[in-house]
mmCIF file of C-alpha atoms in Angstrom:
data_model
loop_
_atom_site.group_PDB
_atom_site.id
_atom_site.type_symbol
_atom_site.label_atom_id
_atom_site.label_comp_id
_atom_site.label_asym_id
_atom_site.label_seq_id
_atom_site.Cartn_x
_atom_site.Cartn_y
_atom_site.Cartn_z
ATOM 1 C CA UNK T 1 73.126 45.602 149.855
ATOM 2 C CA UNK T 2 69.878 46.834 148.282
ATOM 3 C CA UNK T 3 68.496 50.308 148.364
ATOM 4 C CA UNK T 4 64.863 51.105 148.242
ATOM 5 C CA UNK T 5 63.777 54.330 146.605
ATOM 6 C CA UNK T 6 60.991 56.175 148.304
ATOM 7 C CA UNK T 7 58.402 57.913 146.197
ATOM 8 C CA UNK T 8 57.909 61.519 147.095
ATOM 9 C CA UNK T 9 54.212 62.238 147.317
ATOM 10 C CA UNK T 10 53.492 65.788 146.266
ATOM 11 C CA UNK T 11 50.190 66.933 147.655
ATOM 12 C CA UNK T 12 47.459 67.927 145.268
ATOM 13 C CA UNK T 13 46.750 71.650 145.101
ATOM 14 C CA UNK T 14 44.344 72.594 147.848
ATOM 15 C CA UNK T 15 42.532 75.768 148.780
ATOM 16 C CA UNK T 16 44.161 77.281 151.862
ATOM 17 C CA UNK T 17 42.766 80.203 153.829
ATOM 18 C CA UNK T 18 45.597 82.693 154.313
ATOM 19 C CA UNK T 19 43.332 85.069 156.235
ATOM 20 C CA UNK T 20 39.594 85.223 156.853
ATOM 21 C CA UNK T 21 39.123 86.994 153.517
ATOM 22 C CA UNK T 22 41.918 85.608 151.314
ATOM 23 C CA UNK T 23 42.190 82.094 149.881
ATOM 24 C CA UNK T 24 44.929 80.571 147.730
ATOM 25 C CA UNK T 25 45.137 77.389 145.651
ATOM 26 C CA UNK T 26 48.550 75.889 146.458
ATOM 27 C CA UNK T 27 50.281 72.502 146.662
ATOM 28 C CA UNK T 28 51.613 72.557 150.199
ATOM 29 C CA UNK T 29 50.958 69.684 152.593
ATOM 30 C CA UNK T 30 48.300 70.318 155.217
ATOM 31 C CA UNK T 31 50.737 70.093 158.127
ATOM 32 C CA UNK T 32 52.565 73.138 156.680
ATOM 33 C CA UNK T 33 49.523 75.397 156.197
ATOM 34 C CA UNK T 34 50.071 77.144 159.537
ATOM 35 C CA UNK T 35 53.623 78.077 158.502
ATOM 36 C CA UNK T 36 52.269 79.382 155.174
ATOM 37 C CA UNK T 37 49.758 81.570 157.036
ATOM 38 C CA UNK T 38 52.491 82.740 159.406
ATOM 39 C CA UNK T 39 54.670 83.865 156.509
ATOM 40 C CA UNK T 40 51.752 85.612 154.821
ATOM 41 C CA UNK T 41 50.910 87.425 158.068
ATOM 42 C CA UNK T 42 54.494 88.676 158.371
ATOM 43 C CA UNK T 43 55.563 86.716 161.435
ATOM 44 C CA UNK T 44 59.205 85.577 161.751
ATOM 45 C CA UNK T 45 60.182 81.979 161.014
ATOM 46 C CA UNK T 46 60.390 79.547 163.905
ATOM 47 C CA UNK T 47 63.963 78.232 164.201
ATOM 48 C CA UNK T 48 62.645 74.803 165.260
ATOM 49 C CA UNK T 49 60.748 74.257 161.987
ATOM 50 C CA UNK T 50 61.822 71.583 159.571
ATOM 51 C CA UNK T 51 62.732 72.500 155.992
ATOM 52 C CA UNK T 52 59.193 71.907 154.666
ATOM 53 C CA UNK T 53 57.630 74.301 157.151
ATOM 54 C CA UNK T 54 60.332 76.879 156.404
ATOM 55 C CA UNK T 55 59.641 76.627 152.658
ATOM 56 C CA UNK T 56 55.907 77.050 153.317
ATOM 57 C CA UNK T 57 56.654 80.110 155.472
ATOM 58 C CA UNK T 58 58.882 81.528 152.736
ATOM 59 C CA UNK T 59 56.153 80.940 150.135
ATOM 60 C CA UNK T 60 53.704 82.821 152.376
ATOM 61 C CA UNK T 61 56.104 85.770 152.518
ATOM 62 C CA UNK T 62 56.470 85.699 148.719
ATOM 63 C CA UNK T 63 52.684 85.693 148.281
ATOM 64 C CA UNK T 64 52.368 88.684 150.614
ATOM 65 C CA UNK T 65 55.094 90.597 148.734
ATOM 66 C CA UNK T 66 53.489 89.799 145.376
ATOM 67 C CA UNK T 67 50.155 91.087 146.641
ATOM 68 C CA UNK T 68 51.766 94.273 147.990
ATOM 69 C CA UNK T 69 53.637 94.872 144.714
ATOM 70 C CA UNK T 70 50.502 94.437 142.614
ATOM 71 C CA UNK T 71 51.643 91.225 140.943
ATOM 72 C CA UNK T 72 48.724 89.348 142.506
ATOM 73 C CA UNK T 73 45.164 90.364 143.334
ATOM 74 C CA UNK T 74 42.310 88.976 145.370
ATOM 75 C CA UNK T 75 39.475 87.991 143.032
ATOM 76 C CA UNK T 76 36.237 89.611 144.167
ATOM 77 C CA UNK T 77 33.980 86.692 143.264
ATOM 78 C CA UNK T 78 35.577 84.086 145.534
ATOM 79 C CA UNK T 79 38.363 85.877 147.487
ATOM 80 C CA UNK T 80 41.016 83.774 145.725
ATOM 81 C CA UNK T 81 44.549 85.175 145.467
ATOM 82 C CA UNK T 82 45.541 84.972 141.779
ATOM 83 C CA UNK T 83 48.221 86.430 139.504
ATOM 84 C CA UNK T 84 47.258 89.745 137.908
ATOM 85 C CA UNK T 85 47.732 88.243 134.419
ATOM 86 C CA UNK T 86 45.063 85.625 135.163
ATOM 87 C CA UNK T 87 42.716 88.279 136.521
ATOM 88 C CA UNK T 88 43.128 90.334 133.344
ATOM 89 C CA UNK T 89 42.418 87.305 131.144
ATOM 90 C CA UNK T 90 39.277 86.505 133.112
ATOM 91 C CA UNK T 91 38.013 90.078 132.928
ATOM 92 C CA UNK T 92 38.447 90.112 129.120
ATOM 93 C CA UNK T 93 36.046 87.206 128.640
ATOM 94 C CA UNK T 94 32.538 88.387 127.798
ATOM 95 C CA UNK T 95 30.070 87.090 130.324
ATOM 96 C CA UNK T 96 26.842 85.786 128.882
ATOM 97 C CA UNK T 97 24.126 84.015 130.780
ATOM 98 C CA UNK T 98 22.376 82.450 127.811
ATOM 99 C CA UNK T 99 22.377 78.684 127.598
ATOM 100 C CA UNK T 100 23.453 78.788 123.940
ATOM 101 C CA UNK T 101 26.692 80.613 124.791
ATOM 102 C CA UNK T 102 27.654 77.868 127.252
ATOM 103 C CA UNK T 103 27.524 75.145 124.594
ATOM 104 C CA UNK T 104 30.953 74.321 123.116
ATOM 105 C CA UNK T 105 31.530 75.581 119.558
ATOM 106 C CA UNK T 106 32.114 72.080 118.173
ATOM 107 C CA UNK T 107 28.664 71.071 119.388
ATOM 108 C CA UNK T 108 27.067 74.114 117.732
ATOM 109 C CA UNK T 109 28.735 73.095 114.469
ATOM 110 C CA UNK T 110 27.277 69.574 114.692
ATOM 111 C CA UNK T 111 23.807 70.981 115.317
ATOM 112 C CA UNK T 112 24.036 73.302 112.288
ATOM 113 C CA UNK T 113 25.122 70.474 110.000
ATOM 114 C CA UNK T 114 22.420 68.100 111.210
ATOM 115 C CA UNK T 115 19.460 67.788 108.854
ATOM 116 C CA UNK T 116 16.130 66.220 109.682
ATOM 117 C CA UNK T 117 14.188 64.220 107.119
#
């Protein structure tokens, strides 16, 4: 008797709209996005859901609680729901629009060391 192992395909993180104004980057299969939204909106779980939909619903509830407790925020630039620690890191970065500031530091070093003849 031989057994065949099935590979579990984890979906790639995708942007999911939780509400009209809130997006989240999460790795939940597309068929479970409605359950995720339902949990985020505060609706009760459907007893006929399979385990994957229930986990998506539970994750939606956790995201809502994290937002209410101030552990997550909605980023103003793109309405993405992110952890507060990430938002603080992004706000600390100085924003500069000059082209020179967008060039990686290793490339600036090469340019400084380059001599023309």
